[in-house]
mmCIF file of C-alpha atoms in Angstrom:
data_model
loop_
_atom_site.group_PDB
_atom_site.id
_atom_site.type_symbol
_atom_site.label_atom_id
_atom_site.label_comp_id
_atom_site.label_asym_id
_atom_site.label_seq_id
_atom_site.Cartn_x
_atom_site.Cartn_y
_atom_site.Cartn_z
ATOM 1 C CA MET A 232 1.091 7.215 -19.195
ATOM 2 C CA LYS A 233 -0.339 3.824 -18.246
ATOM 3 C CA GLN A 234 -3.294 4.296 -15.893
ATOM 4 C CA PRO A 235 -2.044 3.392 -12.387
ATOM 5 C CA PRO A 236 -4.232 0.964 -10.433
ATOM 6 C CA GLN A 237 -6.226 2.379 -7.571
ATOM 7 C CA VAL A 238 -4.189 0.495 -4.993
ATOM 8 C CA SER A 239 -0.952 2.143 -6.220
ATOM 9 C CA ILE A 240 -2.481 5.564 -5.632
ATOM 10 C CA SER A 241 -3.524 4.503 -2.129
ATOM 11 C CA ARG A 242 0.014 3.346 -1.440
ATOM 12 C CA LEU A 243 1.456 6.646 -2.715
ATOM 13 C CA ALA A 244 -0.460 8.327 0.115
ATOM 14 C CA LEU A 245 1.138 5.878 2.540
ATOM 15 C CA TYR A 246 4.632 6.559 1.153
ATOM 16 C CA LEU A 247 4.029 10.280 1.387
ATOM 17 C CA ARG A 248 3.130 10.145 5.059
ATOM 18 C CA PHE A 249 6.174 8.076 5.850
ATOM 19 C CA LEU A 250 8.513 10.362 3.852
ATOM 20 C CA GLU A 251 7.194 13.446 5.658
ATOM 21 C CA ASP A 252 8.053 11.905 9.019
ATOM 22 C CA TYR A 253 11.407 10.629 7.752
ATOM 23 C CA LEU A 254 12.313 14.065 6.454
ATOM 24 C CA LEU A 255 11.587 15.711 9.796
ATOM 25 C CA GLU A 256 13.835 13.207 11.505
ATOM 26 C CA HIS A 257 16.704 12.949 9.005
ATOM 27 C CA GLY A 258 16.865 16.415 7.465
ATOM 28 C CA PRO A 259 16.403 17.890 3.973
ATOM 29 C CA ASN A 260 19.331 16.093 2.290
ATOM 30 C CA SER A 261 18.429 12.588 3.416
ATOM 31 C CA THR A 262 18.121 9.696 0.986
ATOM 32 C CA ILE A 263 16.443 6.324 1.387
ATOM 33 C CA LYS A 264 16.711 3.048 -0.528
ATOM 34 C CA SER A 265 13.589 1.265 -1.682
ATOM 35 C CA THR A 266 14.623 -1.736 0.439
ATOM 36 C CA GLN A 267 14.726 0.500 3.551
ATOM 37 C CA LEU A 268 11.421 2.136 2.662
ATOM 38 C CA ALA A 269 9.970 -1.336 2.085
ATOM 39 C CA ARG A 270 11.147 -2.587 5.466
ATOM 40 C CA PHE A 271 9.730 0.422 7.308
ATOM 41 C CA LEU A 272 6.374 0.150 5.527
ATOM 42 C CA ASN A 273 6.154 -3.639 5.524
ATOM 43 C CA ILE A 274 5.686 -3.682 1.734
ATOM 44 C CA ASN A 275 7.650 -5.541 -0.964
ATOM 45 C CA PRO A 276 10.405 -3.254 -2.443
ATOM 46 C CA HIS A 277 9.470 -4.418 -5.954
ATOM 47 C CA GLN A 278 5.948 -3.177 -5.277
ATOM 48 C CA ILE A 279 7.222 0.265 -4.261
ATOM 49 C CA ARG A 280 9.348 0.584 -7.410
ATOM 50 C CA LYS A 281 6.427 -0.546 -9.525
ATOM 51 C CA ASP A 282 3.979 1.911 -7.896
ATOM 52 C CA LEU A 283 6.359 4.796 -8.527
ATOM 53 C CA SER A 284 7.126 3.686 -12.095
ATOM 54 C CA TYR A 285 3.613 4.723 -13.188
ATOM 55 C CA PHE A 286 4.528 8.336 -12.520
ATOM 56 C CA GLY A 287 8.060 8.663 -13.867
ATOM 57 C CA LYS A 288 11.611 7.757 -13.001
ATOM 58 C CA PHE A 289 12.598 8.042 -9.350
ATOM 59 C CA GLY A 290 15.718 7.190 -7.411
ATOM 60 C CA GLU A 291 19.316 6.615 -8.437
ATOM 61 C CA ARG A 292 21.215 3.368 -8.475
ATOM 62 C CA GLY A 293 23.439 3.135 -5.379
ATOM 63 C CA ILE A 294 21.872 6.185 -3.718
ATOM 64 C CA GLY A 295 18.158 5.470 -3.536
ATOM 65 C CA TYR A 296 15.514 8.172 -3.401
ATOM 66 C CA ARG A 297 16.194 11.772 -2.425
ATOM 67 C CA VAL A 298 13.526 12.000 0.288
ATOM 68 C CA GLU A 299 12.520 15.626 -0.147
ATOM 69 C CA GLU A 300 12.330 15.360 -3.926
ATOM 70 C CA LEU A 301 10.247 12.184 -3.766
ATOM 71 C CA LYS A 302 7.963 13.666 -1.129
ATOM 72 C CA ASN A 303 7.339 16.784 -3.217
ATOM 73 C CA LYS A 304 6.762 14.772 -6.353
ATOM 74 C CA ILE A 305 4.230 12.434 -4.688
ATOM 75 C CA SER A 306 2.536 15.405 -3.085
ATOM 76 C CA GLN A 307 2.157 16.921 -6.543
ATOM 77 C CA ILE A 308 0.900 13.667 -8.112
ATOM 78 C CA LEU A 309 -1.765 13.345 -5.415
ATOM 79 C CA GLY A 310 -2.830 16.948 -5.902
ATOM 80 C CA LEU A 311 -1.752 17.907 -2.393
ATOM 81 C CA ASP A 312 0.246 20.931 -3.515
ATOM 82 C CA ARG A 313 -2.929 23.033 -3.644
ATOM 83 C CA ASN A 314 -6.123 23.649 -1.666
ATOM 84 C CA TRP A 315 -9.389 21.861 -2.421
ATOM 85 C CA ARG A 316 -12.888 23.167 -1.771
ATOM 86 C CA LEU A 317 -15.328 20.829 -0.042
ATOM 87 C CA CYS A 318 -19.007 20.806 0.806
ATOM 88 C CA LEU A 319 -20.736 18.525 3.305
ATOM 89 C CA CYS A 320 -24.186 17.227 2.353
ATOM 90 C CA GLY A 321 -26.015 16.208 5.528
ATOM 91 C CA MET A 322 -25.398 17.697 8.958
ATOM 92 C CA GLY A 323 -26.459 14.783 11.157
ATOM 93 C CA ASN A 324 -24.114 12.874 13.479
ATOM 94 C CA LEU A 325 -21.571 11.922 10.893
ATOM 95 C CA GLY A 326 -21.696 15.305 9.135
ATOM 96 C CA SER A 327 -21.116 17.118 12.436
ATOM 97 C CA ALA A 328 -18.275 14.759 13.277
ATOM 98 C CA LEU A 329 -16.560 15.399 9.950
ATOM 99 C CA PHE A 330 -17.188 19.134 10.224
ATOM 100 C CA ALA A 331 -15.272 19.111 13.512
ATOM 101 C CA TYR A 332 -12.514 16.834 12.185
ATOM 102 C CA ARG A 333 -9.300 18.839 12.030
ATOM 103 C CA GLY A 334 -7.522 16.307 9.830
ATOM 104 C CA PHE A 335 -9.006 18.049 6.772
ATOM 105 C CA LYS A 336 -6.865 21.118 7.299
ATOM 106 C CA GLN A 337 -3.663 19.064 7.148
ATOM 107 C CA MET A 338 -4.865 17.687 3.810
ATOM 108 C CA ARG A 339 -5.547 21.238 2.555
ATOM 109 C CA LEU A 340 -9.254 20.478 2.330
ATOM 110 C CA SER A 341 -11.547 23.366 3.298
ATOM 111 C CA ILE A 342 -15.249 22.944 3.958
ATOM 112 C CA LEU A 343 -16.917 25.975 2.364
ATOM 113 C CA ALA A 344 -20.577 25.001 2.472
ATOM 114 C CA VAL A 345 -22.881 22.608 4.306
ATOM 115 C CA PHE A 346 -26.256 21.392 3.006
ATOM 116 C CA ASP A 347 -29.163 19.999 4.971
ATOM 117 C CA SER A 348 -32.902 19.529 4.535
ATOM 118 C CA ASP A 349 -33.819 20.468 8.113
ATOM 119 C CA HIS A 350 -35.348 23.963 8.180
ATOM 120 C CA LYS A 351 -34.149 24.475 11.746
ATOM 121 C CA LYS A 352 -30.548 24.117 10.554
ATOM 122 C CA ILE A 353 -30.746 25.972 7.232
ATOM 123 C CA GLY A 354 -29.387 29.526 7.404
ATOM 124 C CA LYS A 355 -27.182 28.896 10.434
ATOM 125 C CA VAL A 356 -23.501 29.752 10.228
ATOM 126 C CA MET A 357 -20.903 27.596 12.006
ATOM 127 C CA LYS A 358 -17.248 28.688 12.133
ATOM 128 C CA GLY A 359 -17.933 30.912 9.160
ATOM 129 C CA VAL A 360 -19.611 28.170 7.116
ATOM 130 C CA ARG A 361 -23.267 28.551 6.126
ATOM 131 C CA ILE A 362 -25.828 25.719 6.109
ATOM 132 C CA TYR A 363 -27.839 25.860 2.882
ATOM 133 C CA SER A 364 -30.947 23.986 1.808
ATOM 134 C CA VAL A 365 -30.215 20.843 -0.230
ATOM 135 C CA GLU A 366 -32.403 22.402 -2.940
ATOM 136 C CA SER A 367 -29.736 25.028 -3.523
ATOM 137 C CA ILE A 368 -26.935 22.495 -4.118
ATOM 138 C CA PRO A 369 -26.609 23.075 -7.899
ATOM 139 C CA GLU A 370 -26.453 26.847 -7.483
ATOM 140 C CA VAL A 371 -24.217 27.093 -4.394
ATOM 141 C CA VAL A 372 -21.751 24.394 -5.503
ATOM 142 C CA ARG A 373 -21.265 26.234 -8.788
ATOM 143 C CA LYS A 374 -21.004 29.662 -7.166
ATOM 144 C CA LEU A 375 -18.475 28.573 -4.520
ATOM 145 C CA LYS A 376 -16.522 26.475 -7.049
ATOM 146 C CA ILE A 377 -16.679 23.368 -4.838
ATOM 147 C CA ASP A 378 -14.302 20.593 -5.960
ATOM 148 C CA ILE A 379 -15.423 17.666 -3.796
ATOM 149 C CA ALA A 380 -18.785 16.917 -2.178
ATOM 150 C CA VAL A 381 -18.990 14.700 0.891
ATOM 151 C CA ILE A 382 -22.343 12.943 1.282
ATOM 152 C CA THR A 383 -23.136 12.352 4.948
ATOM 153 C CA ALA A 384 -26.909 12.259 4.501
ATOM 154 C CA PRO A 385 -29.067 9.220 5.364
ATOM 155 C CA SER A 386 -29.307 6.491 2.707
ATOM 156 C CA ALA A 387 -32.822 7.477 1.646
ATOM 157 C CA ALA A 388 -31.709 11.012 0.715
ATOM 158 C CA ALA A 389 -28.338 10.160 -0.813
ATOM 159 C CA GLN A 390 -29.383 9.512 -4.428
ATOM 160 C CA SER A 391 -31.427 12.694 -4.656
ATOM 161 C CA ILE A 392 -28.438 14.651 -3.319
ATOM 162 C CA ALA A 393 -26.118 12.899 -5.792
ATOM 163 C CA ASP A 394 -28.485 13.931 -8.620
ATOM 164 C CA LYS A 395 -28.343 17.560 -7.509
ATOM 165 C CA LEU A 396 -24.567 17.383 -7.235
ATOM 166 C CA ALA A 397 -24.364 15.911 -10.745
ATOM 167 C CA ARG A 398 -26.424 18.869 -12.010
ATOM 168 C CA SER A 399 -24.012 21.268 -10.299
ATOM 169 C CA GLY A 400 -21.170 20.001 -12.496
ATOM 170 C CA ILE A 401 -19.078 18.837 -9.526
ATOM 171 C CA LYS A 402 -16.318 16.346 -10.407
ATOM 172 C CA ALA A 403 -15.813 14.271 -7.257
ATOM 173 C CA ILE A 404 -17.973 12.787 -4.487
ATOM 174 C CA LEU A 405 -17.029 10.953 -1.311
ATOM 175 C CA ASN A 406 -20.113 9.046 -0.192
ATOM 176 C CA PHE A 407 -20.593 7.839 3.385
ATOM 177 C CA ALA A 408 -24.199 6.678 2.898
ATOM 178 C CA PRO A 409 -24.417 2.879 2.644
ATOM 179 C CA VAL A 410 -26.062 2.846 -0.804
ATOM 180 C CA LYS A 411 -24.820 2.352 -4.344
ATOM 181 C CA LEU A 412 -25.238 5.730 -6.040
ATOM 182 C CA ASN A 413 -25.918 6.282 -9.724
ATOM 183 C CA VAL A 414 -23.794 9.137 -11.029
ATOM 184 C CA PRO A 415 -22.625 10.197 -14.491
ATOM 185 C CA GLN A 416 -19.406 8.497 -15.625
ATOM 186 C CA ARG A 417 -17.401 11.740 -15.661
ATOM 187 C CA LEU A 418 -17.984 12.106 -11.919
ATOM 188 C CA LYS A 419 -15.479 10.337 -9.663
ATOM 189 C CA LEU A 420 -17.221 8.578 -6.801
ATOM 190 C CA ARG A 421 -15.631 6.956 -3.749
ATOM 191 C CA ASN A 422 -17.570 5.179 -1.035
ATOM 192 C CA VAL A 423 -16.725 4.873 2.644
ATOM 193 C CA ASP A 424 -19.145 2.679 4.505
ATOM 194 C CA LEU A 425 -18.360 2.463 8.201
ATOM 195 C CA SER A 426 -21.211 0.095 8.960
ATOM 196 C CA THR A 427 -20.019 -2.325 6.272
ATOM 197 C CA GLU A 428 -16.538 -2.293 7.790
ATOM 198 C CA PHE A 429 -17.990 -3.177 11.168
ATOM 199 C CA ASN A 430 -20.345 -5.744 9.609
ATOM 200 C CA TYR A 431 -17.346 -7.433 8.075
ATOM 201 C CA LEU A 432 -15.726 -7.779 11.489
ATOM 202 C CA THR A 433 -18.914 -8.915 13.219
ATOM 203 C CA TYR A 434 -19.425 -11.475 10.421
ATOM 204 C CA PHE A 435 -15.945 -12.794 11.075
ATOM 205 C CA LEU A 436 -16.371 -12.880 14.862
ATOM 206 C CA SER A 437 -19.758 -14.473 14.536
ATOM 207 C CA ALA A 438 -18.458 -17.174 12.141
ATOM 208 C CA GLN A 439 -15.718 -17.935 14.702
ATOM 209 C CA VAL A 440 -18.270 -18.314 17.475
ATOM 210 C CA GLN A 441 -20.300 -20.738 15.344
ATOM 211 C CA GLN A 442 -17.299 -22.930 14.528
ATOM 212 C CA MET B 185 -18.950 -23.972 3.200
ATOM 213 C CA LYS B 186 -16.870 -22.213 0.555
ATOM 214 C CA GLN B 187 -15.297 -19.074 2.008
ATOM 215 C CA PRO B 188 -17.317 -16.115 0.643
ATOM 216 C CA PRO B 189 -15.268 -13.283 -0.877
ATOM 217 C CA GLN B 190 -15.037 -10.086 1.090
ATOM 218 C CA VAL B 191 -17.092 -8.170 -1.452
ATOM 219 C CA SER B 192 -20.032 -10.595 -1.040
ATOM 220 C CA ILE B 193 -20.077 -9.895 2.677
ATOM 221 C CA SER B 194 -20.054 -6.150 1.989
ATOM 222 C CA ARG B 195 -22.986 -6.580 -0.359
ATOM 223 C CA LEU B 196 -24.905 -8.611 2.241
ATOM 224 C CA ALA B 197 -24.827 -5.507 4.431
ATOM 225 C CA LEU B 198 -26.237 -3.504 1.521
ATOM 226 C CA TYR B 199 -29.023 -6.064 0.946
ATOM 227 C CA LEU B 200 -29.856 -6.047 4.628
ATOM 228 C CA ARG B 201 -30.325 -2.285 4.757
ATOM 229 C CA PHE B 202 -32.550 -2.356 1.718
ATOM 230 C CA LEU B 203 -34.654 -5.265 3.054
ATOM 231 C CA GLU B 204 -35.187 -3.463 6.372
ATOM 232 C CA ASP B 205 -36.605 -0.430 4.550
ATOM 233 C CA TYR B 206 -38.640 -2.621 2.194
ATOM 234 C CA LEU B 207 -40.142 -4.511 5.117
ATOM 235 C CA LEU B 208 -41.246 -1.322 6.839
ATOM 236 C CA GLU B 209 -42.949 -0.214 3.656
ATOM 237 C CA HIS B 210 -44.487 -3.502 2.465
ATOM 238 C CA GLY B 211 -45.249 -5.358 5.684
ATOM 239 C CA PRO B 212 -44.100 -8.628 7.283
ATOM 240 C CA ASN B 213 -45.453 -11.006 4.607
ATOM 241 C CA SER B 214 -43.880 -9.278 1.625
ATOM 242 C CA THR B 215 -41.772 -11.140 -0.910
ATOM 243 C CA ILE B 216 -39.305 -9.826 -3.469
ATOM 244 C CA LYS B 217 -37.755 -11.359 -6.587
ATOM 245 C CA SER B 218 -34.011 -11.199 -7.121
ATOM 246 C CA THR B 219 -34.648 -9.243 -10.333
ATOM 247 C CA GLN B 220 -36.600 -6.615 -8.351
ATOM 248 C CA LEU B 221 -33.970 -6.489 -5.627
ATOM 249 C CA ALA B 222 -31.323 -6.173 -8.348
ATOM 250 C CA ARG B 223 -33.121 -3.271 -10.013
ATOM 251 C CA PHE B 224 -33.572 -1.385 -6.743
ATOM 252 C CA LEU B 225 -29.928 -1.883 -5.760
ATOM 253 C CA ASN B 226 -28.441 -1.401 -9.208
ATOM 254 C CA ILE B 227 -26.682 -4.792 -8.999
ATOM 255 C CA ASN B 228 -26.797 -7.759 -11.379
ATOM 256 C CA PRO B 229 -29.444 -10.334 -10.200
ATOM 257 C CA HIS B 230 -26.979 -13.159 -10.867
ATOM 258 C CA GLN B 231 -24.569 -11.457 -8.465
ATOM 259 C CA ILE B 232 -27.209 -11.324 -5.739
ATOM 260 C CA ARG B 233 -28.067 -15.015 -6.145
ATOM 261 C CA LYS B 234 -24.370 -15.875 -6.097
ATOM 262 C CA ASP B 235 -23.664 -13.786 -2.975
ATOM 263 C CA LEU B 236 -26.492 -15.506 -1.109
ATOM 264 C CA SER B 237 -25.516 -18.982 -2.354
ATOM 265 C CA TYR B 238 -22.425 -18.923 -0.114
ATOM 266 C CA PHE B 239 -24.678 -19.011 2.921
ATOM 267 C CA GLY B 240 -27.377 -21.493 2.003
ATOM 268 C CA LYS B 241 -30.486 -21.803 -0.127
ATOM 269 C CA PHE B 242 -32.729 -18.747 -0.273
ATOM 270 C CA GLY B 243 -35.848 -17.909 -2.211
ATOM 271 C CA GLU B 244 -38.421 -20.025 -4.025
ATOM 272 C CA ARG B 245 -38.945 -20.323 -7.733
ATOM 273 C CA GLY B 246 -41.916 -18.191 -8.798
ATOM 274 C CA ILE B 247 -42.171 -16.434 -5.412
ATOM 275 C CA GLY B 248 -38.761 -14.939 -4.766
ATOM 276 C CA TYR B 249 -37.439 -14.195 -1.305
ATOM 277 C CA ARG B 250 -39.593 -13.874 1.792
ATOM 278 C CA VAL B 251 -38.314 -10.464 2.893
ATOM 279 C CA GLU B 252 -38.520 -10.910 6.645
ATOM 280 C CA GLU B 253 -36.903 -14.345 6.530
ATOM 281 C CA LEU B 254 -34.072 -13.167 4.307
ATOM 282 C CA LYS B 255 -33.519 -10.074 6.451
ATOM 283 C CA ASN B 256 -33.296 -12.158 9.630
ATOM 284 C CA LYS B 257 -30.992 -14.676 8.017
ATOM 285 C CA ILE B 258 -28.593 -12.013 6.689
ATOM 286 C CA SER B 259 -28.693 -10.269 10.043
ATOM 287 C CA GLN B 260 -27.648 -13.532 11.668
ATOM 288 C CA ILE B 261 -24.894 -14.225 9.093
ATOM 289 C CA LEU B 262 -23.426 -10.769 9.700
ATOM 290 C CA GLY B 263 -23.556 -11.263 13.451
ATOM 291 C CA LEU B 264 -26.066 -8.448 13.889
ATOM 292 C CA ASP B 265 -28.426 -10.508 16.028
ATOM 293 C CA ARG B 266 -26.346 -9.767 19.112
ATOM 294 C CA ASN B 267 -24.475 -6.904 20.785
ATOM 295 C CA TRP B 268 -20.754 -6.318 20.304
ATOM 296 C CA ARG B 269 -18.394 -4.685 22.765
ATOM 297 C CA LEU B 270 -16.073 -1.989 21.411
ATOM 298 C CA CYS B 271 -13.160 0.052 22.663
ATOM 299 C CA LEU B 272 -11.770 3.221 21.109
ATOM 300 C CA CYS B 273 -7.995 3.641 21.142
ATOM 301 C CA GLY B 274 -7.179 7.334 20.778
ATOM 302 C CA MET B 275 -9.437 10.179 21.892
ATOM 303 C CA GLY B 276 -8.295 12.903 19.500
ATOM 304 C CA ASN B 277 -10.516 14.490 16.844
ATOM 305 C CA LEU B 278 -11.498 11.318 15.101
ATOM 306 C CA GLY B 279 -11.912 9.354 18.339
ATOM 307 C CA SER B 280 -14.189 12.052 19.767
ATOM 308 C CA ALA B 281 -16.170 12.132 16.522
ATOM 309 C CA LEU B 282 -16.705 8.369 16.580
ATOM 310 C CA PHE B 283 -17.526 8.431 20.284
ATOM 311 C CA ALA B 284 -20.344 10.863 19.512
ATOM 312 C CA TYR B 285 -21.505 8.939 16.432
ATOM 313 C CA ARG B 286 -24.929 7.492 17.156
ATOM 314 C CA GLY B 287 -24.827 5.107 14.187
ATOM 315 C CA PHE B 288 -23.055 2.554 16.403
ATOM 316 C CA LYS B 289 -26.138 1.996 18.496
ATOM 317 C CA GLN B 290 -28.181 1.004 15.437
ATOM 318 C CA MET B 291 -25.486 -1.570 14.660
ATOM 319 C CA ARG B 292 -25.657 -2.889 18.245
ATOM 320 C CA LEU B 293 -22.079 -1.778 18.870
ATOM 321 C CA SER B 294 -21.413 -0.408 22.358
ATOM 322 C CA ILE B 295 -18.283 1.506 23.273
ATOM 323 C CA LEU B 296 -17.301 0.244 26.730
ATOM 324 C CA ALA B 297 -13.807 1.693 27.111
ATOM 325 C CA VAL B 298 -11.636 4.441 25.674
ATOM 326 C CA PHE B 299 -7.832 4.496 25.769
ATOM 327 C CA ASP B 300 -5.527 7.481 25.437
ATOM 328 C CA SER B 301 -1.947 8.372 26.361
ATOM 329 C CA ASP B 302 -2.743 11.942 27.489
ATOM 330 C CA HIS B 303 -2.611 12.128 31.290
ATOM 331 C CA LYS B 304 -5.107 14.992 31.269
ATOM 332 C CA LYS B 305 -7.701 12.705 29.680
ATOM 333 C CA ILE B 306 -6.971 9.463 31.555
ATOM 334 C CA GLY B 307 -9.433 8.784 34.375
ATOM 335 C CA LYS B 308 -12.200 10.951 32.950
ATOM 336 C CA VAL B 309 -15.632 9.406 32.437
ATOM 337 C CA MET B 310 -17.794 10.439 29.479
ATOM 338 C CA LYS B 311 -21.395 9.201 29.180
ATOM 339 C CA GLY B 312 -20.490 6.414 31.573
ATOM 340 C CA VAL B 313 -17.378 5.366 29.653
ATOM 341 C CA ARG B 314 -13.972 5.641 31.317
ATOM 342 C CA ILE B 315 -10.776 6.785 29.584
ATOM 343 C CA TYR B 316 -7.927 4.430 30.502
ATOM 344 C CA SER B 317 -4.191 4.674 29.873
ATOM 345 C CA VAL B 318 -3.048 2.868 26.720
ATOM 346 C CA GLU B 319 -0.709 0.912 29.002
ATOM 347 C CA SER B 320 -3.722 -0.814 30.516
ATOM 348 C CA ILE B 321 -5.091 -2.051 27.167
ATOM 349 C CA PRO B 322 -4.232 -5.763 27.682
ATOM 350 C CA GLU B 323 -5.779 -5.834 31.139
ATOM 351 C CA VAL B 324 -8.914 -3.727 30.497
ATOM 352 C CA VAL B 325 -9.753 -5.307 27.128
ATOM 353 C CA ARG B 326 -9.641 -8.735 28.732
ATOM 354 C CA LYS B 327 -11.602 -7.689 31.804
ATOM 355 C CA LEU B 328 -14.364 -5.958 29.844
ATOM 356 C CA LYS B 329 -14.471 -8.740 27.225
ATOM 357 C CA ILE B 330 -14.060 -6.289 24.348
ATOM 358 C CA ASP B 331 -14.786 -7.840 20.933
ATOM 359 C CA ILE B 332 -13.586 -5.121 18.559
ATOM 360 C CA ALA B 333 -10.983 -2.381 19.025
ATOM 361 C CA VAL B 334 -11.136 0.798 16.962
ATOM 362 C CA ILE B 335 -7.749 2.485 16.514
ATOM 363 C CA THR B 336 -8.166 6.242 16.175
ATOM 364 C CA ALA B 337 -4.682 7.109 17.453
ATOM 365 C CA PRO B 338 -2.080 8.982 15.361
ATOM 366 C CA SER B 339 0.000 6.879 12.950
ATOM 367 C CA ALA B 340 3.099 6.975 15.139
ATOM 368 C CA ALA B 341 1.255 5.342 18.059
ATOM 369 C CA ALA B 342 -0.857 2.873 16.090
ATOM 370 C CA GLN B 343 1.560 -0.092 15.926
ATOM 371 C CA SER B 344 2.344 0.037 19.626
ATOM 372 C CA ILE B 345 -1.398 0.049 20.356
ATOM 373 C CA ALA B 346 -1.952 -2.848 17.953
ATOM 374 C CA ASP B 347 0.762 -4.811 19.805
ATOM 375 C CA LYS B 348 -0.983 -4.206 23.141
ATOM 376 C CA LEU B 349 -4.314 -5.218 21.613
ATOM 377 C CA ALA B 350 -2.750 -8.400 20.239
ATOM 378 C CA ARG B 351 -1.509 -9.214 23.739
ATOM 379 C CA SER B 352 -5.034 -8.686 25.101
ATOM 380 C CA GLY B 353 -6.291 -11.563 22.951
ATOM 381 C CA ILE B 354 -8.772 -9.374 21.046
ATOM 382 C CA LYS B 355 -10.017 -10.858 17.758
ATOM 383 C CA ALA B 356 -10.858 -7.847 15.592
ATOM 384 C CA ILE B 357 -9.464 -4.361 14.921
ATOM 385 C CA LEU B 358 -10.783 -1.523 12.802
ATOM 386 C CA ASN B 359 -7.854 0.784 12.114
ATOM 387 C CA PHE B 360 -8.295 4.429 11.083
ATOM 388 C CA ALA B 361 -4.590 5.316 11.293
ATOM 389 C CA PRO B 362 -3.018 5.571 7.829
ATOM 390 C CA VAL B 363 -0.363 2.900 8.441
ATOM 391 C CA LYS B 364 -0.022 -0.763 7.626
ATOM 392 C CA LEU B 365 -0.189 -2.597 10.947
ATOM 393 C CA ASN B 366 1.519 -5.871 11.779
ATOM 394 C CA VAL B 367 -0.840 -8.126 13.701
ATOM 395 C CA PRO B 368 -0.990 -11.864 14.349
ATOM 396 C CA GLN B 369 -2.815 -13.848 11.648
ATOM 397 C CA ARG B 370 -5.640 -14.889 13.958
ATOM 398 C CA LEU B 371 -6.584 -11.243 14.427
ATOM 399 C CA LYS B 372 -8.971 -9.791 11.829
ATOM 400 C CA LEU B 373 -7.871 -6.328 10.757
ATOM 401 C CA ARG B 374 -9.788 -3.836 8.620
ATOM 402 C CA ASN B 375 -8.450 -0.443 7.607
ATOM 403 C CA VAL B 376 -10.390 2.749 6.945
ATOM 404 C CA ASP B 377 -8.208 5.550 5.725
ATOM 405 C CA LEU B 378 -10.127 8.769 5.179
ATOM 406 C CA SER B 379 -7.119 10.714 3.963
ATOM 407 C CA THR B 380 -6.377 8.062 1.333
ATOM 408 C CA GLU B 381 -9.961 8.289 0.102
ATOM 409 C CA PHE B 382 -9.598 12.035 -0.288
ATOM 410 C CA ASN B 383 -6.139 11.663 -1.812
ATOM 411 C CA TYR B 384 -7.624 9.388 -4.426
ATOM 412 C CA LEU B 385 -10.135 12.073 -5.385
ATOM 413 C CA THR B 386 -7.582 14.894 -5.347
ATOM 414 C CA TYR B 387 -5.283 12.733 -7.498
ATOM 415 C CA PHE B 388 -8.093 12.308 -9.985
ATOM 416 C CA LEU B 389 -9.052 15.996 -9.989
ATOM 417 C CA SER B 390 -5.433 17.011 -10.269
ATOM 418 C CA ALA B 391 -4.805 14.643 -13.210
ATOM 419 C CA GLN B 392 -7.828 16.196 -14.958
ATOM 420 C CA VAL B 393 -6.452 19.700 -14.442
ATOM 421 C CA GLN B 394 -3.108 18.658 -15.932
ATOM 422 C CA GLN B 395 -4.701 17.126 -19.056
#
């Protein structure tokens, strides 16, 4: 299989969410043409066909896609047909916000452990989830078979946490700290930097003001 | 001025955060060479020089960059030398999480209004910020001179909110809803999709399992 580009995988998630809604509205036997899907999603139909082509053959000439089948297939491709085990590293503002975020449940993501370096927080249990010392990351991540670590620690602590996570053998990290982390190649790293997103907008607004 | 690519602007934000820390540690008269900066940030020094070249001439041969000067200049380029007025559209889980997020203050972003469609929430005041009906977006955004709107509403409501924001004359939107929004060209739109980030990781983990 040709390696699909990152942006195709992102769009699969978009298709999936649309198909779920469409299915609820139009019933289990509904079909949809790529041109219809394209119009709804404001994406070129050729692009949709190309994105899906990385993962197999979908749709039938004259009929289009069987919505339920396509939804299930995409769900499987994205690994959403099973549960994933998460840990949160850093229980500050952002960590607490994500801990409370109920969107994870819909994505079948369960937070099973939280790590922090603050001795006042370590040992506490929130909604059944224990806060451990960051020192115990390698041991706890292995023991609880964590799949994905979410780094919500301050920038200064992020690399040291990433090192501990690497030692734990974890395979995937979502990093919210605005730093470029060094991790072993086998580890999949994604970065979400809220401040950079805002900085991009303020740059744009500021450039407009100066014009 | 040649239009800098998006990724250069993102990296400016990264440089800024590093320079702020460096300044605290090394004092107001410190200088740094692009090779040093590159090593610390794990970025090619040529890349750093190129990123900065879009915005003027920085650094002196043999000396490097004057840290405080460079920090102030980047801060100004990114529009971080002034306050920005935000509104949150959607006070569900994610909206509440962002409302509580103290990182905004450090970025000089102030939330001045919240919008929701739930009549039980409308009219409430939290930490001095009023929750308005989404219907009043055009009027309130204009009156309060909001610079940036943050869409934290569910996908199904996001486009209708974006339309109201467009009518308000706002210039920038940060969208957390996992949908592709249609907005006028003059409006700067950035998307942050947490579920897509996770989906990308679960796709990767799932593909590994299947191998």
